[in-house]
Amino acid sequence: MTQRSAEELFHELQGQMEAGFAAIHVPVQHSPAGVPYLTAPGVVLLARPQTNLQGLAPFLEGFDPAYRFSEYVHDPTVLPDGAQLCKVAGQTCYLSFGPRRTLNAQAGRYFDHLKASRHGSVLEHATFSFFVYGVSRSLTHELIRHRAGFSYSQTSQRFVDGRTLRFVERPEYRQDEHLHRLFLQRIERAATEYAELSEYLLTRQQAGDPLLSAEARTDLRKRVQQCSRSLLPNETEAPLVVTANARAWRHVIEERTAPHAEIEIRELFVRIFVCLALVDPILFGDYTLERLPDGTYSVRTPYEKV
């Protein structure tokens, strides 16, 4: 297996970095009939930690000056905010704020020790939020099984109508002309049937069908869409915002990028990992990317299950 760095893969995937926020976008394709679809996950880092280290100064100055705790906020080495937050949390446990503490310049060694000791609770303080698109409903059904340390807000097929309907092509279809053609035919059929059913249900609703009636205008729309969505395949796009702490991200990255993981979800978490590794290499820099025989990547670390 050949190895790649996160930075190399980020550039290969045409990743973008702006003001410390990473993103990997994917263009929208269209079927011959104009139905939009995507061929890979898109990920955008929406939020990451912001640390106010100087805010500790009054607390640190309240101890005996002989301890020299006040020097803590003047460490000359600047860390990524997530790593700095977790390091403060870890050193708070022992009030390790004096000159004999592990300095920021040795943060890599400090976190390697935490990971080797599996003191992962310190990593739970740093949270990262991603906007994820170009993922199918079948992928998100697997993703949302991960609960500890995770929060989700996902597009609802009951509240969103067919005007924003898009689909996701599986990795196995992209290089196979026959499977690709069947995919295009299938999504065109699904989009057509969805529109036809919605139109028919609206007609019945206007005729006073009690199953489709409601007092509020928004409820009228939901009555139609909650029925029409039953036609949509698992290939329907399901964008969402995902927030998790660094420990939770590490755990799921290890699980979902393993060689035996489902290919589509592995593609997603490889992209998430690459963004996290570039934004906070202290917390995520112990991982390596390994290219698998099928051309996809796996993410490995000597510090599993921190």
PDB file of C-alpha atoms in Angstrom:
ATOM      1  CA  MET A   1       0.000   0.000   0.000  1.00  0.00           C
ATOM      2  CA  THR A   2       1.337   3.440  -0.898  1.00  0.00           C
ATOM      3  CA  GLN A   3       1.091   6.303   1.577  1.00  0.00           C
ATOM      4  CA  ARG A   4       0.047   9.900   0.936  1.00  0.00           C
ATOM      5  CA  SER A   5       0.130  12.972   3.123  1.00  0.00           C
ATOM      6  CA  ALA A   6      -3.089  14.765   3.999  1.00  0.00           C
ATOM      7  CA  GLU A   7      -1.800  17.888   2.274  1.00  0.00           C
ATOM      8  CA  GLU A   8      -1.093  15.996  -0.964  1.00  0.00           C
ATOM      9  CA  LEU A   9      -4.571  14.494  -1.080  1.00  0.00           C
ATOM     10  CA  PHE A  10      -6.161  17.820  -0.149  1.00  0.00           C
ATOM     11  CA  HIS A  11      -4.542  19.445  -3.197  1.00  0.00           C
ATOM     12  CA  GLU A  12      -5.379  16.463  -5.405  1.00  0.00           C
ATOM     13  CA  LEU A  13      -9.043  16.849  -4.428  1.00  0.00           C
ATOM     14  CA  GLN A  14      -8.751  20.596  -5.200  1.00  0.00           C
ATOM     15  CA  GLY A  15      -9.328  21.554  -1.593  1.00  0.00           C
ATOM     16  CA  GLN A  16      -9.573  25.192  -0.592  1.00  0.00           C
ATOM     17  CA  MET A  17      -8.275  26.866   2.563  1.00  0.00           C
ATOM     18  CA  GLU A  18      -9.521  30.284   3.605  1.00  0.00           C
ATOM     19  CA  ALA A  19      -8.831  31.978   6.955  1.00  0.00           C
ATOM     20  CA  GLY A  20      -8.038  28.635   8.553  1.00  0.00           C
ATOM     21  CA  PHE A  21     -11.175  26.887   7.287  1.00  0.00           C
ATOM     22  CA  ALA A  22     -10.806  23.972   4.888  1.00  0.00           C
ATOM     23  CA  ALA A  23     -13.280  22.844   2.223  1.00  0.00           C
ATOM     24  CA  ILE A  24     -13.396  20.240  -0.533  1.00  0.00           C
ATOM     25  CA  HIS A  25     -16.099  20.958  -3.088  1.00  0.00           C
ATOM     26  CA  VAL A  26     -17.560  18.791  -5.820  1.00  0.00           C
ATOM     27  CA  PRO A  27     -19.220  20.074  -9.022  1.00  0.00           C
ATOM     28  CA  VAL A  28     -22.816  19.303  -9.933  1.00  0.00           C
ATOM     29  CA  GLN A  29     -23.424  17.096 -12.988  1.00  0.00           C
ATOM     30  CA  HIS A  30     -26.635  16.767 -15.007  1.00  0.00           C
ATOM     31  CA  SER A  31     -28.287  13.820 -16.721  1.00  0.00           C
ATOM     32  CA  PRO A  32     -29.357  14.136 -20.382  1.00  0.00           C
ATOM     33  CA  ALA A  33     -32.790  15.229 -19.125  1.00  0.00           C
ATOM     34  CA  GLY A  34     -31.245  17.855 -16.836  1.00  0.00           C
ATOM     35  CA  VAL A  35     -31.589  16.050 -13.484  1.00  0.00           C
ATOM     36  CA  PRO A  36     -28.748  17.205 -11.171  1.00  0.00           C
ATOM     37  CA  TYR A  37     -26.481  14.716  -9.458  1.00  0.00           C
ATOM     38  CA  LEU A  38     -23.113  14.616  -7.690  1.00  0.00           C
ATOM     39  CA  THR A  39     -20.333  12.065  -7.870  1.00  0.00           C
ATOM     40  CA  ALA A  40     -18.507  12.524  -4.556  1.00  0.00           C
ATOM     41  CA  PRO A  41     -18.986  14.080  -1.123  1.00  0.00           C
ATOM     42  CA  GLY A  42     -18.402  17.780  -0.586  1.00  0.00           C
ATOM     43  CA  VAL A  43     -17.265  18.936   2.866  1.00  0.00           C
ATOM     44  CA  VAL A  44     -16.967  22.439   4.316  1.00  0.00           C
ATOM     45  CA  LEU A  45     -15.513  23.136   7.760  1.00  0.00           C
ATOM     46  CA  LEU A  46     -18.071  25.554   9.203  1.00  0.00           C
ATOM     47  CA  ALA A  47     -16.789  26.008  12.737  1.00  0.00           C
ATOM     48  CA  ARG A  48     -13.749  25.200  14.833  1.00  0.00           C
ATOM     49  CA  PRO A  49     -12.529  26.192  18.318  1.00  0.00           C
ATOM     50  CA  GLN A  50     -11.443  29.717  19.191  1.00  0.00           C
ATOM     51  CA  THR A  51      -9.304  29.937  22.308  1.00  0.00           C
ATOM     52  CA  ASN A  52      -8.927  32.901  24.653  1.00  0.00           C
ATOM     53  CA  LEU A  53      -5.662  32.000  26.355  1.00  0.00           C
ATOM     54  CA  GLN A  54      -5.146  35.533  27.687  1.00  0.00           C
ATOM     55  CA  GLY A  55      -8.392  35.207  29.609  1.00  0.00           C
ATOM     56  CA  LEU A  56      -6.600  32.889  32.060  1.00  0.00           C
ATOM     57  CA  ALA A  57      -4.217  35.661  33.216  1.00  0.00           C
ATOM     58  CA  PRO A  58      -6.237  36.898  36.242  1.00  0.00           C
ATOM     59  CA  PHE A  59      -6.663  33.327  37.472  1.00  0.00           C
ATOM     60  CA  LEU A  60      -2.976  32.497  37.078  1.00  0.00           C
ATOM     61  CA  GLU A  61      -1.879  35.730  38.793  1.00  0.00           C
ATOM     62  CA  GLY A  62      -3.836  34.725  41.887  1.00  0.00           C
ATOM     63  CA  PHE A  63      -1.213  32.150  42.894  1.00  0.00           C
ATOM     64  CA  ASP A  64       2.125  32.650  44.652  1.00  0.00           C
ATOM     65  CA  PRO A  65       4.425  34.469  42.173  1.00  0.00           C
ATOM     66  CA  ALA A  66       7.104  31.903  42.952  1.00  0.00           C
ATOM     67  CA  TYR A  67       5.109  29.381  40.938  1.00  0.00           C
ATOM     68  CA  ARG A  68       5.462  31.649  37.848  1.00  0.00           C
ATOM     69  CA  PHE A  69       2.040  30.567  36.611  1.00  0.00           C
ATOM     70  CA  SER A  70       1.519  33.914  34.872  1.00  0.00           C
ATOM     71  CA  GLU A  71       4.121  32.945  32.250  1.00  0.00           C
ATOM     72  CA  TYR A  72       1.713  30.349  30.907  1.00  0.00           C
ATOM     73  CA  VAL A  73      -0.175  32.787  28.671  1.00  0.00           C
ATOM     74  CA  HIS A  74       3.070  34.059  27.117  1.00  0.00           C
ATOM     75  CA  ASP A  75       4.201  30.788  25.551  1.00  0.00           C
ATOM     76  CA  PRO A  76       5.922  31.892  22.312  1.00  0.00           C
ATOM     77  CA  THR A  77       4.704  28.892  20.275  1.00  0.00           C
ATOM     78  CA  VAL A  78       1.223  29.341  18.867  1.00  0.00           C
ATOM     79  CA  LEU A  79      -0.881  26.204  18.540  1.00  0.00           C
ATOM     80  CA  PRO A  80      -4.038  25.604  16.530  1.00  0.00           C
ATOM     81  CA  ASP A  81      -6.972  26.657  18.708  1.00  0.00           C
ATOM     82  CA  GLY A  82      -8.315  23.119  19.085  1.00  0.00           C
ATOM     83  CA  ALA A  83      -4.974  21.769  20.259  1.00  0.00           C
ATOM     84  CA  GLN A  84      -4.469  24.763  22.558  1.00  0.00           C
ATOM     85  CA  LEU A  85      -7.877  24.271  24.141  1.00  0.00           C
ATOM     86  CA  CYS A  86      -7.253  20.580  24.758  1.00  0.00           C
ATOM     87  CA  LYS A  87      -3.766  21.265  26.113  1.00  0.00           C
ATOM     88  CA  VAL A  88      -5.139  23.800  28.602  1.00  0.00           C
ATOM     89  CA  ALA A  89      -7.760  21.263  29.656  1.00  0.00           C
ATOM     90  CA  GLY A  90      -5.171  18.558  30.167  1.00  0.00           C
ATOM     91  CA  GLN A  91      -2.778  20.784  32.092  1.00  0.00           C
ATOM     92  CA  THR A  92      -5.586  22.076  34.282  1.00  0.00           C
ATOM     93  CA  CYS A  93      -5.954  18.571  35.688  1.00  0.00           C
ATOM     94  CA  TYR A  94      -2.548  18.919  37.372  1.00  0.00           C
ATOM     95  CA  LEU A  95      -2.287  22.721  37.505  1.00  0.00           C
ATOM     96  CA  SER A  96       0.685  22.324  35.196  1.00  0.00           C
ATOM     97  CA  PHE A  97       1.085  26.035  34.489  1.00  0.00           C
ATOM     98  CA  GLY A  98       4.628  26.593  35.801  1.00  0.00           C
ATOM     99  CA  PRO A  99       8.007  26.542  34.011  1.00  0.00           C
ATOM    100  CA  ARG A 100       8.314  22.738  34.302  1.00  0.00           C
ATOM    101  CA  ARG A 101       5.169  22.186  32.233  1.00  0.00           C
ATOM    102  CA  THR A 102       5.274  20.787  28.717  1.00  0.00           C
ATOM    103  CA  LEU A 103       5.663  23.885  26.548  1.00  0.00           C
ATOM    104  CA  ASN A 104       3.703  24.411  23.359  1.00  0.00           C
ATOM    105  CA  ALA A 105       6.823  23.634  21.332  1.00  0.00           C
ATOM    106  CA  GLN A 106       6.567  20.069  22.655  1.00  0.00           C
ATOM    107  CA  ALA A 107       2.787  19.823  22.129  1.00  0.00           C
ATOM    108  CA  GLY A 108       3.194  16.952  19.681  1.00  0.00           C
ATOM    109  CA  ARG A 109       4.974  14.868  22.307  1.00  0.00           C
ATOM    110  CA  TYR A 110       2.389  15.894  24.920  1.00  0.00           C
ATOM    111  CA  PHE A 111      -0.528  14.717  22.798  1.00  0.00           C
ATOM    112  CA  ASP A 112       1.247  11.551  21.697  1.00  0.00           C
ATOM    113  CA  HIS A 113       1.537  10.662  25.379  1.00  0.00           C
ATOM    114  CA  LEU A 114      -2.171  11.372  25.921  1.00  0.00           C
ATOM    115  CA  LYS A 115      -3.123   9.241  22.939  1.00  0.00           C
ATOM    116  CA  ALA A 116      -0.815   6.390  23.944  1.00  0.00           C
ATOM    117  CA  SER A 117      -2.300   6.486  27.452  1.00  0.00           C
ATOM    118  CA  ARG A 118      -5.828   6.679  25.939  1.00  0.00           C
ATOM    119  CA  HIS A 119      -6.660   9.755  27.982  1.00  0.00           C
ATOM    120  CA  GLY A 120      -9.069  10.783  25.264  1.00  0.00           C
ATOM    121  CA  SER A 121     -11.456  12.779  27.425  1.00  0.00           C
ATOM    122  CA  VAL A 122      -9.195  15.829  27.039  1.00  0.00           C
ATOM    123  CA  LEU A 123      -9.874  15.785  23.287  1.00  0.00           C
ATOM    124  CA  GLU A 124     -13.613  16.138  23.850  1.00  0.00           C
ATOM    125  CA  HIS A 125     -13.277  19.897  24.484  1.00  0.00           C
ATOM    126  CA  ALA A 126     -12.493  20.757  20.856  1.00  0.00           C
ATOM    127  CA  THR A 127     -15.463  20.577  18.495  1.00  0.00           C
ATOM    128  CA  PHE A 128     -15.507  20.903  14.711  1.00  0.00           C
ATOM    129  CA  SER A 129     -18.605  21.402  12.537  1.00  0.00           C
ATOM    130  CA  PHE A 130     -18.868  20.368   8.894  1.00  0.00           C
ATOM    131  CA  PHE A 131     -21.422  21.080   6.210  1.00  0.00           C
ATOM    132  CA  VAL A 132     -21.663  17.882   4.168  1.00  0.00           C
ATOM    133  CA  TYR A 133     -23.305  17.502   0.758  1.00  0.00           C
ATOM    134  CA  GLY A 134     -23.094  15.125  -2.182  1.00  0.00           C
ATOM    135  CA  VAL A 135     -23.985  12.266   0.159  1.00  0.00           C
ATOM    136  CA  SER A 136     -26.855   9.845  -0.298  1.00  0.00           C
ATOM    137  CA  ARG A 137     -29.698   9.014   2.046  1.00  0.00           C
ATOM    138  CA  SER A 138     -28.239   5.525   2.487  1.00  0.00           C
ATOM    139  CA  LEU A 139     -24.935   7.049   3.671  1.00  0.00           C
ATOM    140  CA  THR A 140     -26.593   9.352   6.187  1.00  0.00           C
ATOM    141  CA  HIS A 141     -28.647   6.451   7.578  1.00  0.00           C
ATOM    142  CA  GLU A 142     -25.321   4.859   8.518  1.00  0.00           C
ATOM    143  CA  LEU A 143     -23.711   8.090   9.649  1.00  0.00           C
ATOM    144  CA  ILE A 144     -26.358   9.073  12.182  1.00  0.00           C
ATOM    145  CA  ARG A 145     -25.893   5.807  14.042  1.00  0.00           C
ATOM    146  CA  HIS A 146     -22.867   7.469  15.633  1.00  0.00           C
ATOM    147  CA  ARG A 147     -24.356   9.312  18.603  1.00  0.00           C
ATOM    148  CA  ALA A 148     -21.737   9.808  21.328  1.00  0.00           C
ATOM    149  CA  GLY A 149     -20.142  13.212  20.788  1.00  0.00           C
ATOM    150  CA  PHE A 150     -22.088  13.910  17.567  1.00  0.00           C
ATOM    151  CA  SER A 151     -24.906  16.287  16.610  1.00  0.00           C
ATOM    152  CA  TYR A 152     -26.775  16.380  13.298  1.00  0.00           C
ATOM    153  CA  SER A 153     -29.108  18.704  11.393  1.00  0.00           C
ATOM    154  CA  GLN A 154     -30.239  17.131   8.125  1.00  0.00           C
ATOM    155  CA  THR A 155     -32.338  18.212   5.153  1.00  0.00           C
ATOM    156  CA  SER A 156     -35.903  16.935   5.554  1.00  0.00           C
ATOM    157  CA  GLN A 157     -37.602  15.388   2.539  1.00  0.00           C
ATOM    158  CA  ARG A 158     -40.880  16.261   4.228  1.00  0.00           C
ATOM    159  CA  PHE A 159     -40.158  19.997   4.319  1.00  0.00           C
ATOM    160  CA  VAL A 160     -38.254  20.369   1.015  1.00  0.00           C
ATOM    161  CA  ASP A 161     -39.968  19.947  -2.325  1.00  0.00           C
ATOM    162  CA  GLY A 162     -38.736  18.534  -5.623  1.00  0.00           C
ATOM    163  CA  ARG A 163     -37.312  21.794  -6.929  1.00  0.00           C
ATOM    164  CA  THR A 164     -34.101  21.139  -4.980  1.00  0.00           C
ATOM    165  CA  LEU A 165     -34.012  17.408  -5.684  1.00  0.00           C
ATOM    166  CA  ARG A 166     -30.524  16.067  -6.456  1.00  0.00           C
ATOM    167  CA  PHE A 167     -29.004  12.590  -6.495  1.00  0.00           C
ATOM    168  CA  VAL A 168     -25.664  10.937  -5.710  1.00  0.00           C
ATOM    169  CA  GLU A 169     -23.869   8.456  -7.954  1.00  0.00           C
ATOM    170  CA  ARG A 170     -22.178   5.614  -6.115  1.00  0.00           C
ATOM    171  CA  PRO A 171     -18.426   5.028  -6.641  1.00  0.00           C
ATOM    172  CA  GLU A 172     -19.042   1.663  -8.332  1.00  0.00           C
ATOM    173  CA  TYR A 173     -21.111   3.317 -11.083  1.00  0.00           C
ATOM    174  CA  ARG A 174     -18.686   6.039 -12.105  1.00  0.00           C
ATOM    175  CA  GLN A 175     -16.222   3.912 -14.079  1.00  0.00           C
ATOM    176  CA  ASP A 176     -18.750   1.436 -15.463  1.00  0.00           C
ATOM    177  CA  GLU A 177     -20.579   2.689 -18.543  1.00  0.00           C
ATOM    178  CA  HIS A 178     -23.504   0.295 -18.108  1.00  0.00           C
ATOM    179  CA  LEU A 179     -24.049   1.062 -14.414  1.00  0.00           C
ATOM    180  CA  HIS A 180     -23.661   4.778 -15.075  1.00  0.00           C
ATOM    181  CA  ARG A 181     -26.308   4.675 -17.812  1.00  0.00           C
ATOM    182  CA  LEU A 182     -28.718   2.773 -15.550  1.00  0.00           C
ATOM    183  CA  PHE A 183     -28.115   5.328 -12.787  1.00  0.00           C
ATOM    184  CA  LEU A 184     -28.974   8.228 -15.088  1.00  0.00           C
ATOM    185  CA  GLN A 185     -32.127   6.485 -16.267  1.00  0.00           C
ATOM    186  CA  ARG A 186     -33.136   5.716 -12.694  1.00  0.00           C
ATOM    187  CA  ILE A 187     -32.767   9.249 -11.348  1.00  0.00           C
ATOM    188  CA  GLU A 188     -34.613  10.711 -14.328  1.00  0.00           C
ATOM    189  CA  ARG A 189     -37.440   8.272 -13.708  1.00  0.00           C
ATOM    190  CA  ALA A 190     -37.470   9.047  -9.980  1.00  0.00           C
ATOM    191  CA  ALA A 191     -37.553  12.811 -10.581  1.00  0.00           C
ATOM    192  CA  THR A 192     -40.377  12.434 -13.112  1.00  0.00           C
ATOM    193  CA  GLU A 193     -42.456  10.149 -10.900  1.00  0.00           C
ATOM    194  CA  TYR A 194     -41.941  12.442  -7.911  1.00  0.00           C
ATOM    195  CA  ALA A 195     -43.164  15.461  -9.883  1.00  0.00           C
ATOM    196  CA  GLU A 196     -46.144  13.566 -11.320  1.00  0.00           C
ATOM    197  CA  LEU A 197     -47.211  12.201  -7.941  1.00  0.00           C
ATOM    198  CA  SER A 198     -46.851  15.616  -6.283  1.00  0.00           C
ATOM    199  CA  GLU A 199     -49.000  17.206  -8.975  1.00  0.00           C
ATOM    200  CA  TYR A 200     -51.677  14.535  -8.607  1.00  0.00           C
ATOM    201  CA  LEU A 201     -51.675  14.845  -4.800  1.00  0.00           C
ATOM    202  CA  LEU A 202     -52.077  18.618  -5.086  1.00  0.00           C
ATOM    203  CA  THR A 203     -55.119  18.057  -7.278  1.00  0.00           C
ATOM    204  CA  ARG A 204     -56.629  15.704  -4.718  1.00  0.00           C
ATOM    205  CA  GLN A 205     -55.776  18.142  -1.934  1.00  0.00           C
ATOM    206  CA  GLN A 206     -57.551  20.984  -3.705  1.00  0.00           C
ATOM    207  CA  ALA A 207     -60.547  18.676  -4.170  1.00  0.00           C
ATOM    208  CA  GLY A 208     -60.779  18.284  -0.379  1.00  0.00           C
ATOM    209  CA  ASP A 209     -59.254  14.859   0.252  1.00  0.00           C
ATOM    210  CA  PRO A 210     -59.270  14.603   4.096  1.00  0.00           C
ATOM    211  CA  LEU A 211     -55.961  12.717   4.167  1.00  0.00           C
ATOM    212  CA  LEU A 212     -54.281  15.641   2.433  1.00  0.00           C
ATOM    213  CA  SER A 213     -56.110  18.506   4.131  1.00  0.00           C
ATOM    214  CA  ALA A 214     -54.684  20.789   6.794  1.00  0.00           C
ATOM    215  CA  GLU A 215     -55.364  24.224   8.254  1.00  0.00           C
ATOM    216  CA  ALA A 216     -51.880  25.737   7.994  1.00  0.00           C
ATOM    217  CA  ARG A 217     -50.339  26.383   4.584  1.00  0.00           C
ATOM    218  CA  THR A 218     -47.060  24.764   5.587  1.00  0.00           C
ATOM    219  CA  ASP A 219     -48.930  21.669   6.724  1.00  0.00           C
ATOM    220  CA  LEU A 220     -50.635  21.463   3.333  1.00  0.00           C
ATOM    221  CA  ARG A 221     -47.240  21.327   1.667  1.00  0.00           C
ATOM    222  CA  LYS A 222     -45.983  18.697   4.115  1.00  0.00           C
ATOM    223  CA  ARG A 223     -49.009  16.469   3.452  1.00  0.00           C
ATOM    224  CA  VAL A 224     -48.036  16.275  -0.224  1.00  0.00           C
ATOM    225  CA  GLN A 225     -44.277  15.954   0.256  1.00  0.00           C
ATOM    226  CA  GLN A 226     -44.456  13.334   2.988  1.00  0.00           C
ATOM    227  CA  CYS A 227     -46.285  11.118   0.510  1.00  0.00           C
ATOM    228  CA  SER A 228     -44.210  11.966  -2.565  1.00  0.00           C
ATOM    229  CA  ARG A 229     -40.904  11.253  -0.813  1.00  0.00           C
ATOM    230  CA  SER A 230     -41.829   7.565  -0.588  1.00  0.00           C
ATOM    231  CA  LEU A 231     -40.795   7.301  -4.254  1.00  0.00           C
ATOM    232  CA  LEU A 232     -37.301   8.672  -3.710  1.00  0.00           C
ATOM    233  CA  PRO A 233     -34.429   6.146  -3.819  1.00  0.00           C
ATOM    234  CA  ASN A 234     -31.559   5.862  -1.377  1.00  0.00           C
ATOM    235  CA  GLU A 235     -29.478   7.690  -4.010  1.00  0.00           C
ATOM    236  CA  THR A 236     -31.253  10.959  -3.187  1.00  0.00           C
ATOM    237  CA  GLU A 237     -28.881  13.620  -1.831  1.00  0.00           C
ATOM    238  CA  ALA A 238     -29.284  14.377   1.879  1.00  0.00           C
ATOM    239  CA  PRO A 239     -27.148  17.394   2.933  1.00  0.00           C
ATOM    240  CA  LEU A 240     -26.509  17.913   6.631  1.00  0.00           C
ATOM    241  CA  VAL A 241     -24.444  19.728   9.243  1.00  0.00           C
ATOM    242  CA  VAL A 242     -22.392  17.479  11.528  1.00  0.00           C
ATOM    243  CA  THR A 243     -20.740  18.621  14.745  1.00  0.00           C
ATOM    244  CA  ALA A 244     -18.498  16.434  16.877  1.00  0.00           C
ATOM    245  CA  ASN A 245     -15.644  16.727  19.312  1.00  0.00           C
ATOM    246  CA  ALA A 246     -12.125  15.713  18.338  1.00  0.00           C
ATOM    247  CA  ARG A 247     -12.270  12.423  20.214  1.00  0.00           C
ATOM    248  CA  ALA A 248     -15.516  11.447  18.475  1.00  0.00           C
ATOM    249  CA  TRP A 249     -14.164  12.486  15.065  1.00  0.00           C
ATOM    250  CA  ARG A 250     -11.077  10.336  15.624  1.00  0.00           C
ATOM    251  CA  HIS A 251     -13.142   7.305  16.607  1.00  0.00           C
ATOM    252  CA  VAL A 252     -15.432   7.475  13.574  1.00  0.00           C
ATOM    253  CA  ILE A 253     -12.618   8.316  11.144  1.00  0.00           C
ATOM    254  CA  GLU A 254     -10.892   5.119  12.254  1.00  0.00           C
ATOM    255  CA  GLU A 255     -14.074   3.069  11.882  1.00  0.00           C
ATOM    256  CA  ARG A 256     -15.362   4.498   8.608  1.00  0.00           C
ATOM    257  CA  THR A 257     -12.067   4.685   6.710  1.00  0.00           C
ATOM    258  CA  ALA A 258     -11.023   1.129   7.528  1.00  0.00           C
ATOM    259  CA  PRO A 259     -10.517  -1.134   4.471  1.00  0.00           C
ATOM    260  CA  HIS A 260     -13.711  -3.073   5.263  1.00  0.00           C
ATOM    261  CA  ALA A 261     -15.860   0.084   5.539  1.00  0.00           C
ATOM    262  CA  GLU A 262     -18.531   0.936   2.963  1.00  0.00           C
ATOM    263  CA  ILE A 263     -16.880   2.747   0.043  1.00  0.00           C
ATOM    264  CA  GLU A 264     -19.170   5.794  -0.125  1.00  0.00           C
ATOM    265  CA  ILE A 265     -18.883   6.614   3.579  1.00  0.00           C
ATOM    266  CA  ARG A 266     -15.124   5.989   3.443  1.00  0.00           C
ATOM    267  CA  GLU A 267     -14.835   8.664   0.752  1.00  0.00           C
ATOM    268  CA  LEU A 268     -16.651  11.099   3.026  1.00  0.00           C
ATOM    269  CA  PHE A 269     -14.517  10.490   6.089  1.00  0.00           C
ATOM    270  CA  VAL A 270     -11.256  10.575   4.173  1.00  0.00           C
ATOM    271  CA  ARG A 271     -12.232  14.091   3.058  1.00  0.00           C
ATOM    272  CA  ILE A 272     -13.223  15.098   6.587  1.00  0.00           C
ATOM    273  CA  PHE A 273      -9.952  13.726   7.937  1.00  0.00           C
ATOM    274  CA  VAL A 274      -7.887  15.599   5.352  1.00  0.00           C
ATOM    275  CA  CYS A 275      -9.542  18.892   6.316  1.00  0.00           C
ATOM    276  CA  LEU A 276      -9.080  18.250  10.041  1.00  0.00           C
ATOM    277  CA  ALA A 277      -5.439  17.241   9.603  1.00  0.00           C
ATOM    278  CA  LEU A 278      -4.658  20.483   7.779  1.00  0.00           C
ATOM    279  CA  VAL A 279      -6.556  22.687  10.237  1.00  0.00           C
ATOM    280  CA  ASP A 280      -5.263  21.016  13.412  1.00  0.00           C
ATOM    281  CA  PRO A 281      -2.243  18.767  12.754  1.00  0.00           C
ATOM    282  CA  ILE A 282      -1.541  18.460  16.490  1.00  0.00           C
ATOM    283  CA  LEU A 283      -4.832  16.654  17.157  1.00  0.00           C
ATOM    284  CA  PHE A 284      -4.983  14.722  13.878  1.00  0.00           C
ATOM    285  CA  GLY A 285      -1.414  14.591  12.584  1.00  0.00           C
ATOM    286  CA  ASP A 286      -0.667  11.075  13.855  1.00  0.00           C
ATOM    287  CA  TYR A 287      -2.723   9.531  11.040  1.00  0.00           C
ATOM    288  CA  THR A 288      -1.387   8.310   7.702  1.00  0.00           C
ATOM    289  CA  LEU A 289      -3.274   7.806   4.448  1.00  0.00           C
ATOM    290  CA  GLU A 290      -2.846   4.445   2.746  1.00  0.00           C
ATOM    291  CA  ARG A 291      -4.001   3.854  -0.822  1.00  0.00           C
ATOM    292  CA  LEU A 292      -6.008   0.631  -1.132  1.00  0.00           C
ATOM    293  CA  PRO A 293      -5.990  -1.715  -4.149  1.00  0.00           C
ATOM    294  CA  ASP A 294      -9.361  -0.329  -5.322  1.00  0.00           C
ATOM    295  CA  GLY A 295      -7.908   3.198  -5.536  1.00  0.00           C
ATOM    296  CA  THR A 296      -9.607   4.521  -2.392  1.00  0.00           C
ATOM    297  CA  TYR A 297      -7.831   5.470   0.823  1.00  0.00           C
ATOM    298  CA  SER A 298      -7.737   4.211   4.378  1.00  0.00           C
ATOM    299  CA  VAL A 299      -6.643   6.276   7.384  1.00  0.00           C
ATOM    300  CA  ARG A 300      -4.436   4.606  10.004  1.00  0.00           C
ATOM    301  CA  THR A 301      -2.883   5.632  13.334  1.00  0.00           C
ATOM    302  CA  PRO A 302      -0.716   3.954  15.974  1.00  0.00           C
ATOM    303  CA  TYR A 303      -3.046   5.493  18.598  1.00  0.00           C
ATOM    304  CA  GLU A 304      -6.362   3.745  17.994  1.00  0.00           C
ATOM    305  CA  LYS A 305      -9.455   4.177  20.175  1.00  0.00           C
ATOM    306  CA  VAL A 306      -8.060   7.094  22.176  1.00  0.00           C
TER     307      VAL A 306
END
